[in-house]
């Protein structure tokens, strides 16, 4: 509710001049974190006009190369309810704010607290994954992510909605009877992930689709919506593997078969024409359609290590008001279970993680 409520005019704003050049699911997660931080500070969020050049295209977004091309985000925490005010961008701000160390610019930061009054000093944040949202995590990080992602997708632009609907597949067989058939949302990531120690089974039938069959046995779901960059997975879907009615987007998936990370390949096509298979908006709109359609499903088979899968599952929870039955083939929701707390290596990394957790518990006890 507070995300949707208009806030009082502020002399400051939370300005994100660029989002990291990472996968598109990660970009949305970063945007959600920045939105949460802006909400915590009670400040309007502003995305830089060129904050995400790689994942946008001039032929679709014009000069506004940010997530605002797909979502009305830059006024998400300060706009009035009417559509005209919600669509109005803030005045232009600098593309980049250099971080000054010893009198010289050494790097740039992801987000800056920008002041419109002379008595305020801009502050920089380099690592948005460490942004705290104290007071908003009462029901857990999964709930918080769902609220933030749900708000972002509630602000899809009309043009983005039309592109999503244009990509909606038709089912090979219509469900019979009065009740709507339950649908399993399945995300199979291949492409560059298979070259970077991600979950990439050789047999998709005995992995992903086997778990879908287990959900069918328990819940009676007979349909699958498949979001994938794998041509092999799409072929299995068309073959109605294990007797499932299966639907997926029609797209050229061979373009994703490379060991090079997708964000680097998309970045090289940042100024390519619409005919370029890896043009930023072309790939982003395909991804947004898959996320949107996955969130409509009733049960899930995916990997929560994938930012794409996490965003889709969070969006589902936001729309349904509950967490749907889920099979994650790699990593549960908690990042600690994936080994992130051990960053730093070996016993020293684990000691640092334990010290950080202990320190946090002590601070809470004092408060």
Coordinates of C-alpha atoms in Angstrom, one line a residue:
X1 CA 0.0 0.0 0.0
X2 CA 2.8 2.4 0.8
X3 CA 4.4 1.7 -2.5
X4 CA 1.3 2.9 -4.2
X5 CA 0.6 5.9 -1.9
X6 CA 1.8 9.3 -3.1
X7 CA 4.6 10.8 -1.1
X8 CA 5.2 14.3 -0.1
X9 CA 7.4 16.5 -2.3
X10 CA 11.0 16.1 -1.4
X11 CA 14.2 18.2 -1.9
X12 CA 16.1 14.9 -2.4
X13 CA 15.6 11.9 -4.6
X14 CA 17.2 8.4 -4.9
X15 CA 18.9 8.5 -8.3
X16 CA 20.2 5.4 -10.1
X17 CA 22.3 6.5 -13.0
X18 CA 23.1 3.0 -14.2
X19 CA 22.1 -0.6 -13.5
X20 CA 24.8 -3.3 -13.6
X21 CA 25.3 -5.0 -17.0
X22 CA 24.1 -8.4 -15.8
X23 CA 21.3 -10.8 -17.0
X24 CA 17.9 -9.2 -17.4
X25 CA 16.4 -11.1 -14.4
X26 CA 19.3 -9.6 -12.3
X27 CA 18.6 -6.2 -13.6
X28 CA 15.0 -6.4 -12.4
X29 CA 16.2 -7.6 -9.0
X30 CA 18.5 -4.7 -8.7
X31 CA 15.7 -2.3 -9.6
X32 CA 13.6 -3.9 -6.9
X33 CA 16.3 -3.4 -4.4
X34 CA 16.7 0.2 -5.3
X35 CA 12.9 0.7 -5.1
X36 CA 13.0 -0.8 -1.6
X37 CA 15.8 1.5 -0.6
X38 CA 14.0 4.5 -1.9
X39 CA 10.9 3.5 -0.1
X40 CA 12.9 3.0 3.1
X41 CA 14.4 6.5 2.8
X42 CA 11.0 8.0 1.8
X43 CA 12.5 9.4 -1.4
X44 CA 11.3 9.4 -5.0
X45 CA 13.2 6.9 -7.2
X46 CA 14.7 8.1 -10.4
X47 CA 16.4 5.9 -13.0
X48 CA 18.9 7.6 -15.2
X49 CA 18.0 8.1 -18.9
X50 CA 20.8 5.7 -19.9
X51 CA 20.8 3.5 -16.9
X52 CA 20.3 0.3 -18.9
X53 CA 21.5 0.8 -22.4
X54 CA 22.3 -2.9 -23.0
X55 CA 18.7 -4.2 -22.3
X56 CA 17.0 -1.5 -24.3
X57 CA 16.9 -0.6 -28.0
X58 CA 16.6 2.8 -29.7
X59 CA 14.0 1.5 -32.1
X60 CA 11.7 0.5 -29.2
X61 CA 12.7 3.0 -26.4
X62 CA 13.9 6.0 -28.2
X63 CA 16.5 8.1 -26.2
X64 CA 15.1 6.8 -22.9
X65 CA 17.4 3.8 -22.4
X66 CA 16.3 2.6 -19.0
X67 CA 13.7 0.2 -17.5
X68 CA 11.3 3.1 -17.8
X69 CA 10.9 2.0 -21.3
X70 CA 9.0 -1.1 -20.0
X71 CA 7.8 0.1 -16.6
X72 CA 6.7 3.5 -15.2
X73 CA 9.3 3.3 -12.4
X74 CA 10.9 6.7 -12.0
X75 CA 7.9 8.1 -10.2
X76 CA 6.9 5.0 -8.4
X77 CA 7.4 6.4 -4.9
X78 CA 6.2 10.0 -5.4
X79 CA 3.5 10.3 -8.1
X80 CA -0.1 11.1 -7.6
X81 CA -2.7 8.6 -8.6
X82 CA -3.7 10.0 -12.0
X83 CA -2.0 8.5 -15.1
X84 CA -0.7 11.8 -16.4
X85 CA 1.3 12.5 -13.3
X86 CA 2.5 8.9 -13.1
X87 CA 3.9 9.1 -16.6
X88 CA 5.6 12.4 -16.2
X89 CA 9.4 12.0 -15.8
X90 CA 11.5 14.1 -13.4
X91 CA 13.8 16.8 -14.9
X92 CA 17.0 15.3 -16.5
X93 CA 19.9 14.6 -14.2
X94 CA 23.6 13.8 -14.9
X95 CA 24.2 10.4 -16.6
X96 CA 27.0 9.6 -14.1
X97 CA 28.3 10.8 -10.7
X98 CA 32.0 10.0 -10.4
X99 CA 33.3 8.7 -7.1
X100 CA 36.1 11.1 -6.0
X101 CA 39.1 9.6 -4.2
X102 CA 42.1 11.8 -3.4
X103 CA 40.8 14.3 -5.8
X104 CA 40.5 12.1 -8.8
X105 CA 37.6 10.1 -10.3
X106 CA 38.3 6.4 -9.9
X107 CA 35.0 4.7 -10.6
X108 CA 31.3 5.2 -10.8
X109 CA 28.6 4.1 -8.4
X110 CA 25.3 2.4 -9.1
X111 CA 23.1 4.7 -7.1
X112 CA 23.4 8.2 -5.6
X113 CA 21.3 10.0 -3.1
X114 CA 20.9 13.2 -5.1
X115 CA 20.0 16.5 -3.4
X116 CA 18.0 19.3 -4.9
X117 CA 18.9 21.6 -2.0
X118 CA 22.3 23.2 -1.5
X119 CA 22.6 22.0 2.1
X120 CA 22.7 18.3 1.2
X121 CA 25.7 16.1 0.1
X122 CA 25.2 13.3 -2.4
X123 CA 26.1 9.9 -1.2
X124 CA 27.1 6.9 -3.3
X125 CA 26.2 3.2 -3.1
X126 CA 28.3 0.7 -5.0
X127 CA 26.8 -2.6 -3.9
X128 CA 23.0 -2.7 -4.0
X129 CA 23.0 -6.3 -2.7
X130 CA 24.0 -5.0 0.7
X131 CA 21.2 -2.3 0.8
X132 CA 19.2 -2.8 4.0
X133 CA 15.5 -2.3 4.2
X134 CA 15.1 -2.5 8.0
X135 CA 11.5 -2.5 9.1
X136 CA 10.2 -4.0 5.8
X137 CA 11.4 -7.6 6.2
X138 CA 8.9 -8.6 8.8
X139 CA 7.5 -11.5 6.8
X140 CA 10.9 -12.6 5.3
X141 CA 12.9 -11.7 2.2
X142 CA 10.7 -13.8 -0.2
X143 CA 7.6 -11.8 0.9
X144 CA 9.5 -8.5 0.5
X145 CA 10.8 -9.4 -2.9
X146 CA 7.3 -10.4 -4.0
X147 CA 5.9 -7.0 -3.0
X148 CA 8.7 -5.1 -4.8
X149 CA 8.6 -7.2 -8.0
X150 CA 4.8 -7.1 -8.0
X151 CA 4.8 -3.3 -7.8
X152 CA 7.3 -3.1 -10.7
X153 CA 5.2 -5.3 -12.9
X154 CA 2.0 -3.4 -11.9
X155 CA 3.5 -0.4 -13.7
X156 CA 4.0 -2.1 -17.1
X157 CA 3.6 0.4 -19.9
X158 CA 0.7 -0.1 -22.3
X159 CA 3.2 -0.8 -25.1
X160 CA 4.9 -3.5 -23.0
X161 CA 1.6 -5.1 -22.2
X162 CA 0.7 -5.3 -25.9
X163 CA 4.1 -6.9 -26.7
X164 CA 3.5 -9.4 -23.9
X165 CA 0.1 -10.4 -25.2
X166 CA 1.4 -10.6 -28.7
X167 CA 3.8 -13.3 -27.4
X168 CA 1.2 -15.3 -25.5
X169 CA 1.1 -18.8 -27.0
X170 CA -2.1 -20.7 -27.6
X171 CA -2.6 -24.1 -26.0
X172 CA -2.5 -27.2 -28.3
X173 CA -5.6 -28.6 -26.6
X174 CA -8.3 -26.6 -24.7
X175 CA -9.2 -27.8 -21.2
X176 CA -12.5 -29.6 -20.9
X177 CA -15.1 -29.2 -18.2
X178 CA -16.1 -26.2 -16.1
X179 CA -12.9 -26.0 -13.9
X180 CA -9.8 -24.4 -15.2
X181 CA -7.0 -26.9 -15.7
X182 CA -4.0 -26.3 -13.4
X183 CA -0.9 -25.2 -15.1
X184 CA 2.8 -25.9 -14.2
X185 CA 5.1 -23.0 -14.9
X186 CA 8.5 -24.4 -15.9
X187 CA 11.7 -22.5 -16.5
X188 CA 14.6 -24.3 -18.2
X189 CA 17.8 -22.2 -18.5
X190 CA 20.4 -23.4 -20.9
X191 CA 22.6 -21.2 -23.1
X192 CA 25.6 -19.7 -21.4
X193 CA 24.6 -21.1 -18.0
X194 CA 25.6 -24.6 -19.1
X195 CA 29.2 -23.3 -19.4
X196 CA 29.3 -21.6 -16.0
X197 CA 28.7 -24.4 -13.5
X198 CA 25.0 -23.9 -13.4
X199 CA 22.4 -26.6 -13.2
X200 CA 22.3 -28.0 -16.7
X201 CA 21.1 -31.7 -16.8
X202 CA 21.8 -33.8 -19.9
X203 CA 18.4 -35.4 -19.7
X204 CA 15.6 -32.8 -19.4
X205 CA 12.9 -35.5 -19.2
X206 CA 14.3 -37.3 -16.2
X207 CA 14.9 -33.9 -14.4
X208 CA 12.5 -31.1 -15.0
X209 CA 9.7 -33.0 -16.6
X210 CA 10.0 -35.8 -14.1
X211 CA 9.3 -33.3 -11.3
X212 CA 6.4 -31.9 -13.3
X213 CA 4.9 -35.4 -13.4
X214 CA 5.2 -35.6 -9.6
X215 CA 3.3 -32.4 -9.3
X216 CA 0.7 -33.8 -11.7
X217 CA 0.3 -36.9 -9.5
X218 CA -0.2 -34.8 -6.4
X219 CA -2.2 -31.8 -7.7
X220 CA -3.7 -33.0 -11.0
X221 CA -2.0 -30.4 -13.1
X222 CA -2.1 -31.4 -16.8
X223 CA -0.6 -28.4 -18.6
X224 CA 2.9 -26.8 -18.7
X225 CA 3.8 -23.4 -19.7
X226 CA 7.5 -23.5 -20.6
X227 CA 9.8 -20.5 -20.4
X228 CA 13.2 -21.5 -21.9
X229 CA 16.1 -20.5 -24.0
X230 CA 16.8 -24.1 -24.9
X231 CA 15.8 -25.4 -28.4
X232 CA 15.8 -28.9 -27.1
X233 CA 13.4 -28.1 -24.3
X234 CA 11.0 -26.4 -26.7
X235 CA 11.1 -29.4 -28.9
X236 CA 10.1 -31.7 -26.0
X237 CA 7.3 -29.3 -25.2
X238 CA 5.9 -29.6 -28.8
X239 CA 6.2 -33.4 -28.5
X240 CA 3.9 -33.4 -25.4
X241 CA 6.6 -35.2 -23.4
X242 CA 5.1 -37.4 -20.6
X243 CA 1.6 -36.7 -21.9
X244 CA 1.6 -33.0 -20.9
X245 CA -0.3 -30.3 -22.9
X246 CA 2.6 -27.9 -23.2
X247 CA 2.9 -24.3 -24.6
X248 CA 5.9 -22.1 -25.1
X249 CA 6.8 -18.9 -26.9
X250 CA 7.6 -19.0 -30.6
X251 CA 11.1 -17.7 -30.9
X252 CA 14.5 -18.4 -32.3
X253 CA 16.4 -20.1 -29.5
X254 CA 19.6 -21.0 -31.3
X255 CA 20.7 -17.4 -30.8
X256 CA 21.3 -18.2 -27.1
X257 CA 23.6 -21.1 -27.7
X258 CA 27.0 -19.7 -26.6
X259 CA 29.5 -20.0 -23.8
X260 CA 29.7 -16.2 -23.6
X261 CA 27.4 -14.6 -21.1
X262 CA 24.2 -13.2 -22.6
X263 CA 24.6 -9.8 -21.1
X264 CA 27.9 -9.3 -23.0
X265 CA 26.4 -10.4 -26.3
X266 CA 23.4 -8.2 -25.8
X267 CA 25.5 -5.2 -24.9
X268 CA 27.4 -5.4 -28.2
X269 CA 24.0 -5.2 -30.0
X270 CA 22.9 -2.1 -28.0
X271 CA 22.5 0.0 -31.1
X272 CA 21.5 -2.7 -33.5
X273 CA 18.3 -2.6 -35.7
X274 CA 15.2 -4.6 -34.9
X275 CA 16.4 -7.4 -37.2
X276 CA 19.3 -8.2 -34.8
X277 CA 18.3 -11.4 -32.9
X278 CA 20.2 -10.2 -29.8
X279 CA 18.9 -6.6 -29.8
X280 CA 18.3 -5.6 -26.2
X281 CA 14.6 -4.8 -26.4
X282 CA 13.9 -7.9 -28.4
X283 CA 15.5 -10.2 -25.8
X284 CA 14.0 -8.2 -22.9
X285 CA 10.5 -8.3 -24.2
X286 CA 10.7 -12.0 -24.7
X287 CA 11.9 -12.4 -21.2
X288 CA 9.2 -10.1 -19.8
X289 CA 6.6 -12.1 -21.6
X290 CA 7.9 -15.4 -20.1
X291 CA 8.1 -13.9 -16.6
X292 CA 4.5 -12.5 -16.9
X293 CA 3.1 -15.8 -18.2
X294 CA 5.0 -17.9 -15.7
X295 CA 3.5 -15.9 -12.9
X296 CA 0.0 -16.8 -14.1
X297 CA 0.8 -20.5 -13.4
X298 CA -0.4 -22.5 -10.4
X299 CA 2.7 -24.7 -9.6
X300 CA 6.4 -24.3 -10.5
X301 CA 9.4 -26.3 -11.6
X302 CA 12.5 -24.1 -11.9
X303 CA 15.8 -23.2 -10.3
X304 CA 15.8 -20.5 -7.6
X305 CA 19.5 -19.8 -8.3
X306 CA 18.4 -18.2 -11.5
X307 CA 17.4 -14.5 -11.0
X308 CA 14.8 -15.1 -13.8
X309 CA 13.2 -17.9 -11.8
X310 CA 13.2 -15.9 -8.6
X311 CA 11.6 -12.9 -10.3
X312 CA 8.9 -15.0 -11.9
X313 CA 8.1 -16.8 -8.6
X314 CA 8.1 -13.5 -6.6
X315 CA 5.7 -12.0 -9.2
X316 CA 3.4 -15.1 -8.8
X317 CA 3.4 -14.6 -5.0
X318 CA 2.6 -11.0 -5.3
X319 CA -0.4 -11.6 -7.6
X320 CA -1.8 -14.6 -5.7
X321 CA -1.1 -13.4 -2.2
X322 CA 0.5 -16.7 -1.4
X323 CA 3.5 -18.9 -2.4
X324 CA 2.5 -21.6 -4.9
X325 CA 3.8 -25.2 -4.7
X326 CA 7.4 -25.2 -6.0
X327 CA 10.1 -27.6 -7.0
X328 CA 13.5 -25.8 -7.2
X329 CA 16.2 -28.1 -8.8
X330 CA 19.0 -25.8 -7.7
X331 CA 19.2 -23.8 -4.4
X332 CA 16.3 -22.9 -2.1
X333 CA 15.3 -19.2 -1.7
X334 CA 17.8 -18.5 1.1
X335 CA 21.1 -17.3 -0.5
X336 CA 23.1 -18.8 2.5
X337 CA 22.1 -22.2 1.3
X338 CA 23.9 -21.5 -2.0
X339 CA 27.2 -20.8 -0.3
X340 CA 27.2 -17.0 -0.7
X341 CA 28.0 -16.6 3.0
X342 CA 31.3 -18.3 2.4
X343 CA 32.5 -15.6 0.0
X344 CA 36.1 -14.9 0.9
X345 CA 37.2 -18.5 0.8
X346 CA 37.6 -21.4 3.2
X347 CA 37.6 -21.0 7.0
X348 CA 38.4 -17.3 6.8
X349 CA 35.3 -16.7 4.7
X350 CA 33.1 -18.7 7.0
X351 CA 34.6 -16.9 10.0
X352 CA 33.8 -13.6 8.5
X353 CA 30.2 -14.7 7.7
X354 CA 29.7 -16.0 11.2
X355 CA 31.1 -12.7 12.7
X356 CA 28.8 -10.7 10.5
X357 CA 25.8 -12.7 11.6
X358 CA 26.8 -12.5 15.3
X359 CA 27.3 -8.8 15.1
X360 CA 23.9 -8.3 13.5
X361 CA 22.2 -10.4 16.2
X362 CA 24.0 -8.4 18.9
X363 CA 22.8 -5.1 17.4
X364 CA 19.3 -6.3 17.3
X365 CA 19.5 -7.4 20.9
X366 CA 20.7 -3.9 21.9
X367 CA 18.0 -2.3 19.9

